[in-house]
């Protein structure tokens, strides 16, 4: 525990949904839900307008549609979210060398290590300045918590939501925590909370008064001891600078179970290509390929194969994933498929796998060319089995995901409102324009093409010299629980 509130926790407000509202003027102030839109889709984020209807993250999208039928339902645009996250993390990096990202929209910062704050007043000033900087650079809002420990800083940012700042003065932790539910503490999930409830403990104060020995008896030495210290307000976990990612992976949940083995393999190969794209975007390579298969009965199987060395060759990853699939029984149907690469490295080792794959592909093409020259369409060797075909609606939804960016040769930049019956409906507007007009096109209209997201702020304020140019505030102490909301 620190004597000054120099640990900062930032949590962007309804990040995905807020980014979509910032990008789409027609959705501002309206309920927006971001997530999977199929029958098995799950809500990733809901705007505050949608939350008023009871919609929340991890809820099945079908349930969300029943609660908020008039909300805008959008497929995530991770390219946009990562771009905005990079802008936010760059600002945090200017405050301290110790920044611990927890996700795209959440991070801890050690202000003391960065020399940007060493007391209550300077910490509060930096927190306010950070919120202003984030809004100026990204157009979005974030909530800030400040405290002498990571646990309390995170609690403070949660209490400050939305778009606020809350400082917890060191020395007041025990009184602040006492009435809070046990699930407020890190490491207390639904199962642990239920176990504690059966023992008569529902608040943090109950845990503190129960004593360490009783919590150890109930939960074990490590968990019980840690929980008692946190219930008493003690948390000495340090802010750890960003660690390298340990893996890169992609996965898809299908609207209906896949039964055709050829279709399953084609989906695995498609996922392998997407995984390699992410791998290359991160300028990494990996040596272990992992396949994940969730079957019709929700049983989940994983298989892995370790290569001779790290690679970012799509052919190598595709073939490894296909080999792994051969060892999995998909009888009965497949709900979800995933492909990942672990054992990441900063270099690519030229290996015989890639060379062999290239030679094999060349040989197959040569044989196919010979057969094509000497045989008619009704003759020759056995024909390849045709994969299970997607419906026109499924193909349209895959090409034109709701919420994603498009560009039309005549009407300019827009986003997909929906697609179906061979048509795609587009609203043409940009982040800084007025709400735009809606037009409908054929799904194969040659003038309409997918596009990259536009910046949320066309001319963001330059914070390249921040925070050195911003003086620390030394106006005196701020009382415990100091809070600022717009």
GROMACS .gro file of C-alpha atoms in nm:
model
  486
    1UNK     CA    1   0.000   0.000   0.000
    2UNK     CA    2   0.118   0.350  -0.080
    3UNK     CA    3   0.094   0.665   0.121
    4UNK     CA    4  -0.025   0.859  -0.187
    5UNK     CA    5  -0.290   0.771  -0.450
    6UNK     CA    6  -0.039   0.732  -0.733
    7UNK     CA    7  -0.182   0.422  -0.901
    8UNK     CA    8  -0.426   0.515  -1.177
    9UNK     CA    9  -0.682   0.287  -1.339
   10UNK     CA   10  -0.840   0.392  -1.668
   11UNK     CA   11  -1.152   0.224  -1.803
   12UNK     CA   12  -1.298   0.355  -2.127
   13UNK     CA   13  -1.677   0.397  -2.113
   14UNK     CA   14  -1.875   0.132  -2.310
   15UNK     CA   15  -1.575   0.129  -2.541
   16UNK     CA   16  -1.692  -0.059  -2.852
   17UNK     CA   17  -2.040   0.093  -2.847
   18UNK     CA   18  -1.907   0.445  -2.778
   19UNK     CA   19  -1.663   0.413  -3.068
   20UNK     CA   20  -1.949   0.311  -3.296
   21UNK     CA   21  -2.160   0.607  -3.183
   22UNK     CA   22  -1.867   0.843  -3.241
   23UNK     CA   23  -1.820   0.699  -3.592
   24UNK     CA   24  -2.190   0.704  -3.682
   25UNK     CA   25  -2.368   1.037  -3.618
   26UNK     CA   26  -2.711   0.879  -3.669
   27UNK     CA   27  -2.653   0.649  -3.365
   28UNK     CA   28  -2.553   0.913  -3.111
   29UNK     CA   29  -2.782   0.911  -2.810
   30UNK     CA   30  -2.948   0.588  -2.927
   31UNK     CA   31  -2.915   0.231  -2.794
   32UNK     CA   32  -2.629   0.043  -2.962
   33UNK     CA   33  -2.531  -0.321  -2.908
   34UNK     CA   34  -2.203  -0.463  -3.040
   35UNK     CA   35  -2.142  -0.837  -3.063
   36UNK     CA   36  -2.224  -1.152  -3.255
   37UNK     CA   37  -2.550  -1.119  -3.446
   38UNK     CA   38  -2.625  -1.482  -3.528
   39UNK     CA   39  -2.860  -1.709  -3.331
   40UNK     CA   40  -2.571  -1.797  -3.102
   41UNK     CA   41  -2.423  -1.447  -3.084
   42UNK     CA   42  -2.323  -1.285  -2.755
   43UNK     CA   43  -2.319  -0.915  -2.660
   44UNK     CA   44  -1.966  -0.773  -2.634
   45UNK     CA   45  -2.064  -0.420  -2.527
   46UNK     CA   46  -2.385  -0.223  -2.493
   47UNK     CA   47  -2.413   0.155  -2.491
   48UNK     CA   48  -2.552   0.320  -2.178
   49UNK     CA   49  -2.874   0.386  -2.369
   50UNK     CA   50  -2.908   0.011  -2.431
   51UNK     CA   51  -2.821  -0.073  -2.071
   52UNK     CA   52  -3.134   0.108  -1.956
   53UNK     CA   53  -3.329  -0.176  -2.118
   54UNK     CA   54  -3.132  -0.436  -1.922
   55UNK     CA   55  -2.886  -0.527  -2.198
   56UNK     CA   56  -2.535  -0.611  -2.075
   57UNK     CA   57  -2.215  -0.778  -2.195
   58UNK     CA   58  -2.204  -1.160  -2.217
   59UNK     CA   59  -2.583  -1.168  -2.267
   60UNK     CA   60  -2.708  -1.375  -2.564
   61UNK     CA   61  -2.786  -1.139  -2.850
   62UNK     CA   62  -3.125  -1.303  -2.898
   63UNK     CA   63  -3.216  -1.205  -2.541
   64UNK     CA   64  -3.087  -0.851  -2.599
   65UNK     CA   65  -3.309  -0.818  -2.907
   66UNK     CA   66  -3.612  -0.906  -2.696
   67UNK     CA   67  -3.521  -0.643  -2.436
   68UNK     CA   68  -3.422  -0.370  -2.684
   69UNK     CA   69  -3.575  -0.451  -3.023
   70UNK     CA   70  -3.514  -0.101  -3.159
   71UNK     CA   71  -3.143  -0.086  -3.076
   72UNK     CA   72  -2.878  -0.086  -3.350
   73UNK     CA   73  -2.704  -0.427  -3.355
   74UNK     CA   74  -2.352  -0.415  -3.501
   75UNK     CA   75  -2.069  -0.659  -3.569
   76UNK     CA   76  -1.742  -0.555  -3.393
   77UNK     CA   77  -1.483  -0.358  -3.592
   78UNK     CA   78  -1.160  -0.453  -3.419
   79UNK     CA   79  -0.945  -0.257  -3.664
   80UNK     CA   80  -1.106   0.063  -3.536
   81UNK     CA   81  -1.096  -0.040  -3.169
   82UNK     CA   82  -0.727  -0.129  -3.186
   83UNK     CA   83  -0.644   0.202  -3.352
   84UNK     CA   84  -0.822   0.397  -3.077
   85UNK     CA   85  -0.669   0.174  -2.808
   86UNK     CA   86  -0.321   0.245  -2.946
   87UNK     CA   87  -0.389   0.619  -2.921
   88UNK     CA   88  -0.502   0.584  -2.558
   89UNK     CA   89  -0.211   0.360  -2.460
   90UNK     CA   90   0.032   0.606  -2.619
   91UNK     CA   91  -0.105   0.879  -2.391
   92UNK     CA   92  -0.071   0.652  -2.088
   93UNK     CA   93   0.286   0.574  -2.187
   94UNK     CA   94   0.364   0.944  -2.161
   95UNK     CA   95   0.264   0.934  -1.794
   96UNK     CA   96   0.485   0.645  -1.688
   97UNK     CA   97   0.706   0.361  -1.814
   98UNK     CA   98   0.490   0.128  -1.604
   99UNK     CA   99   0.164   0.079  -1.792
  100UNK     CA  100  -0.022  -0.250  -1.746
  101UNK     CA  101  -0.290  -0.298  -2.014
  102UNK     CA  102  -0.569  -0.535  -1.912
  103UNK     CA  103  -0.756  -0.516  -2.244
  104UNK     CA  104  -0.802  -0.278  -2.537
  105UNK     CA  105  -0.991  -0.032  -2.315
  106UNK     CA  106  -0.847  -0.076  -1.966
  107UNK     CA  107  -0.508  -0.026  -1.801
  108UNK     CA  108  -0.321   0.051  -1.478
  109UNK     CA  109  -0.056   0.326  -1.464
  110UNK     CA  110   0.208   0.379  -1.193
  111UNK     CA  111   0.227   0.760  -1.175
  112UNK     CA  112   0.499   0.755  -0.912
  113UNK     CA  113   0.733   0.557  -1.138
  114UNK     CA  114   0.677   0.813  -1.411
  115UNK     CA  115   0.746   1.108  -1.183
  116UNK     CA  116   0.419   1.268  -1.287
  117UNK     CA  117   0.250   1.257  -0.945
  118UNK     CA  118   0.362   1.203  -0.588
  119UNK     CA  119   0.072   1.329  -0.376
  120UNK     CA  120  -0.306   1.359  -0.376
  121UNK     CA  121  -0.328   1.695  -0.554
  122UNK     CA  122  -0.086   1.610  -0.835
  123UNK     CA  123  -0.247   1.268  -0.889
  124UNK     CA  124  -0.593   1.423  -0.920
  125UNK     CA  125  -0.463   1.689  -1.159
  126UNK     CA  126  -0.302   1.429  -1.384
  127UNK     CA  127  -0.619   1.220  -1.380
  128UNK     CA  128  -0.827   1.517  -1.496
  129UNK     CA  129  -0.572   1.607  -1.764
  130UNK     CA  130  -0.569   1.248  -1.889
  131UNK     CA  131  -0.945   1.246  -1.938
  132UNK     CA  132  -0.923   1.574  -2.131
  133UNK     CA  133  -0.639   1.438  -2.347
  134UNK     CA  134  -0.828   1.117  -2.431
  135UNK     CA  135  -1.136   1.312  -2.538
  136UNK     CA  136  -0.929   1.554  -2.748
  137UNK     CA  137  -0.737   1.276  -2.927
  138UNK     CA  138  -1.008   1.011  -2.969
  139UNK     CA  139  -1.340   1.185  -2.911
  140UNK     CA  140  -1.430   0.924  -2.647
  141UNK     CA  141  -1.461   0.936  -2.270
  142UNK     CA  142  -1.294   0.729  -2.002
  143UNK     CA  143  -1.338   0.695  -1.627
  144UNK     CA  144  -1.039   0.726  -1.395
  145UNK     CA  145  -0.976   0.582  -1.051
  146UNK     CA  146  -0.685   0.687  -0.828
  147UNK     CA  147  -0.570   0.509  -0.512
  148UNK     CA  148  -0.273   0.363  -0.329
  149UNK     CA  149  -0.331   0.013  -0.472
  150UNK     CA  150  -0.445  -0.153  -0.791
  151UNK     CA  151  -0.752  -0.305  -0.629
  152UNK     CA  152  -0.881   0.027  -0.500
  153UNK     CA  153  -0.793   0.217  -0.817
  154UNK     CA  154  -1.006  -0.026  -1.017
  155UNK     CA  155  -1.292   0.000  -0.768
  156UNK     CA  156  -1.268   0.379  -0.789
  157UNK     CA  157  -1.291   0.387  -1.169
  158UNK     CA  158  -1.595   0.159  -1.158
  159UNK     CA  159  -1.764   0.390  -0.907
  160UNK     CA  160  -1.676   0.692  -1.124
  161UNK     CA  161  -1.853   0.561  -1.434
  162UNK     CA  162  -1.956   0.699  -1.669
  163UNK     CA  163  -1.710   0.974  -1.765
  164UNK     CA  164  -1.592   1.059  -1.415
  165UNK     CA  165  -1.293   1.054  -1.182
  166UNK     CA  166  -1.275   0.927  -0.824
  167UNK     CA  167  -0.981   0.941  -0.584
  168UNK     CA  168  -0.961   0.720  -0.276
  169UNK     CA  169  -0.738   0.873  -0.009
  170UNK     CA  170  -0.498   0.617   0.145
  171UNK     CA  171  -0.603   0.534   0.500
  172UNK     CA  172  -0.974   0.527   0.424
  173UNK     CA  173  -0.980   0.191   0.246
  174UNK     CA  174  -1.134  -0.019   0.521
  175UNK     CA  175  -1.434   0.210   0.577
  176UNK     CA  176  -1.493   0.243   0.203
  177UNK     CA  177  -1.482  -0.131   0.137
  178UNK     CA  178  -1.683  -0.246   0.438
  179UNK     CA  179  -2.038  -0.224   0.294
  180UNK     CA  180  -1.946  -0.346  -0.055
  181UNK     CA  181  -2.046  -0.696  -0.174
  182UNK     CA  182  -1.778  -0.966  -0.162
  183UNK     CA  183  -1.766  -0.984  -0.542
  184UNK     CA  184  -1.610  -0.638  -0.543
  185UNK     CA  185  -1.278  -0.799  -0.451
  186UNK     CA  186  -1.048  -0.948  -0.718
  187UNK     CA  187  -1.063  -1.326  -0.731
  188UNK     CA  188  -1.421  -1.356  -0.603
  189UNK     CA  189  -1.632  -1.503  -0.881
  190UNK     CA  190  -1.985  -1.646  -0.867
  191UNK     CA  191  -1.878  -1.982  -0.721
  192UNK     CA  192  -1.662  -1.830  -0.445
  193UNK     CA  193  -1.930  -1.572  -0.365
  194UNK     CA  194  -2.190  -1.847  -0.331
  195UNK     CA  195  -1.957  -2.047  -0.106
  196UNK     CA  196  -1.904  -1.742   0.116
  197UNK     CA  197  -2.276  -1.663   0.121
  198UNK     CA  198  -2.351  -2.010   0.254
  199UNK     CA  199  -2.102  -1.935   0.530
  200UNK     CA  200  -2.289  -1.613   0.612
  201UNK     CA  201  -2.050  -1.367   0.445
  202UNK     CA  202  -2.196  -1.128   0.189
  203UNK     CA  203  -2.005  -0.801   0.244
  204UNK     CA  204  -1.637  -0.714   0.252
  205UNK     CA  205  -1.676  -0.625   0.619
  206UNK     CA  206  -1.798  -0.981   0.686
  207UNK     CA  207  -1.473  -1.114   0.539
  208UNK     CA  208  -1.255  -0.877   0.739
  209UNK     CA  209  -1.432  -0.966   1.065
  210UNK     CA  210  -1.427  -1.340   0.996
  211UNK     CA  211  -1.050  -1.341   1.028
  212UNK     CA  212  -0.777  -1.495   0.817
  213UNK     CA  213  -0.795  -1.838   0.979
  214UNK     CA  214  -1.162  -1.882   0.892
  215UNK     CA  215  -1.113  -1.772   0.529
  216UNK     CA  216  -0.816  -2.008   0.496
  217UNK     CA  217  -1.032  -2.290   0.629
  218UNK     CA  218  -1.303  -2.212   0.376
  219UNK     CA  219  -1.094  -2.129   0.069
  220UNK     CA  220  -0.745  -2.263   0.124
  221UNK     CA  221  -0.425  -2.096   0.239
  222UNK     CA  222  -0.336  -1.893  -0.070
  223UNK     CA  223  -0.684  -1.774  -0.167
  224UNK     CA  224  -0.813  -1.728   0.187
  225UNK     CA  225  -0.507  -1.534   0.302
  226UNK     CA  226  -0.509  -1.308  -0.004
  227UNK     CA  227  -0.881  -1.240   0.033
  228UNK     CA  228  -0.848  -1.142   0.398
  229UNK     CA  229  -0.570  -0.895   0.320
  230UNK     CA  230  -0.776  -0.736   0.043
  231UNK     CA  231  -1.086  -0.722   0.265
  232UNK     CA  232  -0.873  -0.531   0.514
  233UNK     CA  233  -0.770  -0.286   0.241
  234UNK     CA  234  -0.421  -0.427   0.174
  235UNK     CA  235  -0.307  -0.487  -0.182
  236UNK     CA  236   0.063  -0.463  -0.265
  237UNK     CA  237   0.050  -0.598  -0.623
  238UNK     CA  238   0.279  -0.387  -0.842
  239UNK     CA  239   0.189  -0.236  -1.177
  240UNK     CA  240   0.365  -0.459  -1.431
  241UNK     CA  241   0.474  -0.316  -1.764
  242UNK     CA  242   0.313  -0.461  -2.074
  243UNK     CA  243   0.412  -0.820  -2.144
  244UNK     CA  244   0.439  -0.967  -2.490
  245UNK     CA  245   0.137  -1.155  -2.611
  246UNK     CA  246   0.174  -1.530  -2.558
  247UNK     CA  247  -0.046  -1.631  -2.848
  248UNK     CA  248  -0.248  -1.514  -3.148
  249UNK     CA  249  -0.578  -1.680  -3.228
  250UNK     CA  250  -0.910  -1.643  -3.407
  251UNK     CA  251  -1.235  -1.836  -3.375
  252UNK     CA  252  -1.588  -1.839  -3.516
  253UNK     CA  253  -1.917  -1.962  -3.372
  254UNK     CA  254  -2.154  -2.082  -3.644
  255UNK     CA  255  -2.523  -1.999  -3.660
  256UNK     CA  256  -2.600  -2.366  -3.731
  257UNK     CA  257  -2.387  -2.671  -3.659
  258UNK     CA  258  -2.153  -2.774  -3.941
  259UNK     CA  259  -2.193  -3.139  -4.040
  260UNK     CA  260  -2.013  -3.152  -4.373
  261UNK     CA  261  -1.652  -3.258  -4.314
  262UNK     CA  262  -1.528  -3.073  -4.624
  263UNK     CA  263  -1.698  -2.752  -4.509
  264UNK     CA  264  -1.539  -2.792  -4.164
  265UNK     CA  265  -1.196  -2.824  -4.321
  266UNK     CA  266  -1.250  -2.520  -4.544
  267UNK     CA  267  -1.349  -2.316  -4.237
  268UNK     CA  268  -1.037  -2.433  -4.052
  269UNK     CA  269  -0.820  -2.324  -4.345
  270UNK     CA  270  -0.996  -1.986  -4.359
  271UNK     CA  271  -0.938  -1.934  -3.987
  272UNK     CA  272  -0.572  -2.031  -4.028
  273UNK     CA  273  -0.531  -1.759  -4.292
  274UNK     CA  274  -0.696  -1.501  -4.062
  275UNK     CA  275  -0.470  -1.610  -3.777
  276UNK     CA  276  -0.159  -1.559  -3.993
  277UNK     CA  277  -0.283  -1.213  -4.093
  278UNK     CA  278  -0.298  -1.117  -3.724
  279UNK     CA  279   0.040  -1.277  -3.665
  280UNK     CA  280   0.200  -1.075  -3.942
  281UNK     CA  281   0.024  -0.756  -3.833
  282UNK     CA  282   0.194  -0.802  -3.495
  283UNK     CA  283   0.526  -0.870  -3.673
  284UNK     CA  284   0.556  -1.203  -3.496
  285UNK     CA  285   0.589  -1.570  -3.584
  286UNK     CA  286   0.509  -1.884  -3.388
  287UNK     CA  287   0.605  -2.248  -3.367
  288UNK     CA  288   0.298  -2.420  -3.221
  289UNK     CA  289  -0.034  -2.439  -3.408
  290UNK     CA  290  -0.346  -2.498  -3.197
  291UNK     CA  291  -0.687  -2.615  -3.317
  292UNK     CA  292  -1.002  -2.567  -3.106
  293UNK     CA  293  -1.325  -2.751  -3.184
  294UNK     CA  294  -1.649  -2.712  -2.987
  295UNK     CA  295  -1.894  -2.986  -3.081
  296UNK     CA  296  -2.273  -3.001  -3.091
  297UNK     CA  297  -2.288  -3.115  -2.727
  298UNK     CA  298  -2.069  -2.820  -2.608
  299UNK     CA  299  -1.770  -3.048  -2.547
  300UNK     CA  300  -1.452  -2.863  -2.645
  301UNK     CA  301  -1.143  -3.033  -2.785
  302UNK     CA  302  -0.801  -2.878  -2.846
  303UNK     CA  303  -0.515  -3.024  -3.047
  304UNK     CA  304  -0.169  -2.879  -3.104
  305UNK     CA  305   0.134  -2.943  -3.322
  306UNK     CA  306   0.479  -2.794  -3.265
  307UNK     CA  307   0.679  -2.712  -3.577
  308UNK     CA  308   1.057  -2.723  -3.616
  309UNK     CA  309   1.079  -2.348  -3.580
  310UNK     CA  310   0.871  -2.028  -3.574
  311UNK     CA  311   0.688  -1.943  -3.894
  312UNK     CA  312   0.437  -1.696  -4.034
  313UNK     CA  313   0.380  -1.891  -4.354
  314UNK     CA  314   0.006  -1.932  -4.418
  315UNK     CA  315   0.055  -2.262  -4.602
  316UNK     CA  316   0.240  -2.411  -4.306
  317UNK     CA  317  -0.025  -2.301  -4.056
  318UNK     CA  318  -0.310  -2.412  -4.283
  319UNK     CA  319  -0.167  -2.759  -4.334
  320UNK     CA  320  -0.083  -2.803  -3.965
  321UNK     CA  321  -0.438  -2.705  -3.866
  322UNK     CA  322  -0.579  -2.946  -4.127
  323UNK     CA  323  -0.365  -3.230  -3.990
  324UNK     CA  324  -0.491  -3.156  -3.640
  325UNK     CA  325  -0.849  -3.168  -3.765
  326UNK     CA  326  -0.795  -3.525  -3.888
  327UNK     CA  327  -0.759  -3.636  -3.526
  328UNK     CA  328  -1.090  -3.484  -3.417
  329UNK     CA  329  -1.427  -3.659  -3.441
  330UNK     CA  330  -1.678  -3.407  -3.573
  331UNK     CA  331  -1.966  -3.653  -3.596
  332UNK     CA  332  -2.283  -3.486  -3.475
  333UNK     CA  333  -2.184  -3.136  -3.577
  334UNK     CA  334  -1.948  -2.849  -3.491
  335UNK     CA  335  -2.058  -2.528  -3.316
  336UNK     CA  336  -1.726  -2.343  -3.301
  337UNK     CA  337  -1.384  -2.362  -3.462
  338UNK     CA  338  -1.066  -2.179  -3.368
  339UNK     CA  339  -0.705  -2.168  -3.488
  340UNK     CA  340  -0.421  -2.019  -3.286
  341UNK     CA  341  -0.043  -1.992  -3.286
  342UNK     CA  342   0.166  -1.995  -2.967
  343UNK     CA  343   0.538  -1.993  -2.889
  344UNK     CA  344   0.572  -1.650  -3.045
  345UNK     CA  345   0.903  -1.510  -3.166
  346UNK     CA  346   1.030  -1.195  -3.335
  347UNK     CA  347   1.180  -1.385  -3.626
  348UNK     CA  348   1.076  -1.642  -3.887
  349UNK     CA  349   1.281  -1.955  -3.933
  350UNK     CA  350   1.292  -2.078  -4.290
  351UNK     CA  351   1.199  -2.442  -4.261
  352UNK     CA  352   1.135  -2.744  -4.474
  353UNK     CA  353   0.762  -2.737  -4.404
  354UNK     CA  354   0.710  -2.424  -4.611
  355UNK     CA  355   0.942  -2.543  -4.886
  356UNK     CA  356   0.769  -2.882  -4.903
  357UNK     CA  357   0.428  -2.716  -4.909
  358UNK     CA  358   0.528  -2.489  -5.196
  359UNK     CA  359   0.670  -2.780  -5.394
  360UNK     CA  360   0.357  -2.988  -5.328
  361UNK     CA  361   0.132  -2.705  -5.442
  362UNK     CA  362   0.335  -2.659  -5.760
  363UNK     CA  363   0.319  -3.031  -5.836
  364UNK     CA  364  -0.058  -3.038  -5.781
  365UNK     CA  365  -0.105  -2.745  -6.018
  366UNK     CA  366   0.107  -2.916  -6.284
  367UNK     CA  367  -0.094  -3.239  -6.260
  368UNK     CA  368  -0.421  -3.046  -6.274
  369UNK     CA  369  -0.305  -2.862  -6.585
  370UNK     CA  370  -0.212  -3.189  -6.758
  371UNK     CA  371  -0.545  -3.349  -6.674
  372UNK     CA  372  -0.735  -3.041  -6.783
  373UNK     CA  373  -0.565  -3.044  -7.123
  374UNK     CA  374  -0.646  -3.407  -7.200
  375UNK     CA  375  -0.983  -3.472  -7.040
  376UNK     CA  376  -1.338  -3.347  -7.081
  377UNK     CA  377  -1.562  -3.237  -6.802
  378UNK     CA  378  -1.728  -3.578  -6.779
  379UNK     CA  379  -1.408  -3.781  -6.767
  380UNK     CA  380  -1.098  -3.815  -6.556
  381UNK     CA  381  -1.030  -3.914  -6.198
  382UNK     CA  382  -1.268  -3.900  -5.907
  383UNK     CA  383  -1.419  -3.558  -5.853
  384UNK     CA  384  -1.354  -3.363  -5.531
  385UNK     CA  385  -1.642  -3.367  -5.290
  386UNK     CA  386  -1.832  -3.038  -5.298
  387UNK     CA  387  -1.839  -2.859  -4.960
  388UNK     CA  388  -2.164  -2.773  -4.793
  389UNK     CA  389  -2.283  -2.447  -4.948
  390UNK     CA  390  -2.374  -2.139  -4.749
  391UNK     CA  391  -2.705  -1.974  -4.824
  392UNK     CA  392  -2.719  -1.645  -5.010
  393UNK     CA  393  -2.818  -1.474  -4.685
  394UNK     CA  394  -2.517  -1.618  -4.500
  395UNK     CA  395  -2.282  -1.514  -4.780
  396UNK     CA  396  -2.424  -1.160  -4.782
  397UNK     CA  397  -2.393  -1.130  -4.403
  398UNK     CA  398  -2.032  -1.247  -4.422
  399UNK     CA  399  -1.940  -0.996  -4.694
  400UNK     CA  400  -2.148  -0.709  -4.558
  401UNK     CA  401  -2.142  -0.732  -4.174
  402UNK     CA  402  -2.379  -0.490  -4.001
  403UNK     CA  403  -2.194  -0.177  -3.893
  404UNK     CA  404  -1.887  -0.229  -4.110
  405UNK     CA  405  -1.747   0.035  -4.343
  406UNK     CA  406  -1.811   0.059  -4.715
  407UNK     CA  407  -1.736   0.303  -4.993
  408UNK     CA  408  -1.949   0.378  -5.298
  409UNK     CA  409  -1.807   0.536  -5.611
  410UNK     CA  410  -2.087   0.793  -5.617
  411UNK     CA  411  -2.203   0.838  -5.257
  412UNK     CA  412  -1.872   0.808  -5.069
  413UNK     CA  413  -1.815   0.655  -4.727
  414UNK     CA  414  -2.088   0.476  -4.534
  415UNK     CA  415  -2.169   0.179  -4.315
  416UNK     CA  416  -2.386  -0.128  -4.351
  417UNK     CA  417  -2.722  -0.112  -4.177
  418UNK     CA  418  -2.816  -0.462  -4.287
  419UNK     CA  419  -2.833  -0.709  -4.572
  420UNK     CA  420  -3.076  -0.971  -4.701
  421UNK     CA  421  -3.273  -1.096  -5.002
  422UNK     CA  422  -2.984  -1.003  -5.230
  423UNK     CA  423  -2.971  -0.643  -5.107
  424UNK     CA  424  -2.745  -0.441  -4.875
  425UNK     CA  425  -2.866  -0.122  -4.705
  426UNK     CA  426  -2.608   0.150  -4.639
  427UNK     CA  427  -2.617   0.477  -4.446
  428UNK     CA  428  -2.375   0.729  -4.593
  429UNK     CA  429  -2.218   0.941  -4.319
  430UNK     CA  430  -1.881   1.012  -4.160
  431UNK     CA  431  -1.776   1.078  -3.798
  432UNK     CA  432  -1.788   1.457  -3.837
  433UNK     CA  433  -2.082   1.481  -4.076
  434UNK     CA  434  -2.452   1.520  -4.007
  435UNK     CA  435  -2.663   1.201  -3.993
  436UNK     CA  436  -2.659   1.063  -4.345
  437UNK     CA  437  -2.906   0.927  -4.596
  438UNK     CA  438  -2.987   0.559  -4.643
  439UNK     CA  439  -2.968   0.379  -4.977
  440UNK     CA  440  -3.009   0.016  -5.083
  441UNK     CA  441  -2.800  -0.172  -5.341
  442UNK     CA  442  -2.764  -0.519  -5.486
  443UNK     CA  443  -2.510  -0.721  -5.286
  444UNK     CA  444  -2.296  -0.754  -5.599
  445UNK     CA  445  -2.308  -0.385  -5.698
  446UNK     CA  446  -1.962  -0.318  -5.851
  447UNK     CA  447  -1.960   0.042  -5.722
  448UNK     CA  448  -1.988  -0.071  -5.359
  449UNK     CA  449  -1.678  -0.205  -5.182
  450UNK     CA  450  -1.571  -0.278  -4.821
  451UNK     CA  451  -1.360   0.002  -4.671
  452UNK     CA  452  -1.136   0.072  -4.373
  453UNK     CA  453  -1.273   0.273  -4.077
  454UNK     CA  454  -1.225   0.650  -4.079
  455UNK     CA  455  -1.055   0.825  -3.783
  456UNK     CA  456  -1.303   0.924  -3.512
  457UNK     CA  457  -1.142   1.268  -3.484
  458UNK     CA  458  -1.030   1.419  -3.812
  459UNK     CA  459  -0.786   1.671  -3.658
  460UNK     CA  460  -0.706   1.558  -3.302
  461UNK     CA  461  -0.534   1.795  -3.062
  462UNK     CA  462  -0.155   1.750  -3.059
  463UNK     CA  463  -0.049   1.606  -2.724
  464UNK     CA  464   0.305   1.516  -2.832
  465UNK     CA  465   0.457   1.727  -2.551
  466UNK     CA  466   0.209   1.618  -2.286
  467UNK     CA  467   0.234   1.595  -1.985
  468UNK     CA  468   0.569   1.773  -1.946
  469UNK     CA  469   0.412   2.105  -2.045
  470UNK     CA  470   0.134   2.067  -1.787
  471UNK     CA  471   0.238   2.179  -1.437
  472UNK     CA  472   0.155   1.959  -1.140
  473UNK     CA  473  -0.114   2.092  -0.912
  474UNK     CA  474   0.005   2.165  -0.558
  475UNK     CA  475  -0.311   2.330  -0.434
  476UNK     CA  476  -0.337   2.119  -0.120
  477UNK     CA  477  -0.488   1.789  -0.010
  478UNK     CA  478  -0.809   1.647  -0.150
  479UNK     CA  479  -1.043   1.462   0.085
  480UNK     CA  480  -1.105   1.089   0.066
  481UNK     CA  481  -1.345   0.987  -0.206
  482UNK     CA  482  -1.288   1.307  -0.404
  483UNK     CA  483  -1.496   1.285  -0.715
  484UNK     CA  484  -1.545   1.485  -1.030
  485UNK     CA  485  -1.820   1.415  -1.279
  486UNK     CA  486  -1.929   1.622  -1.578
   0.00000   0.00000   0.00000
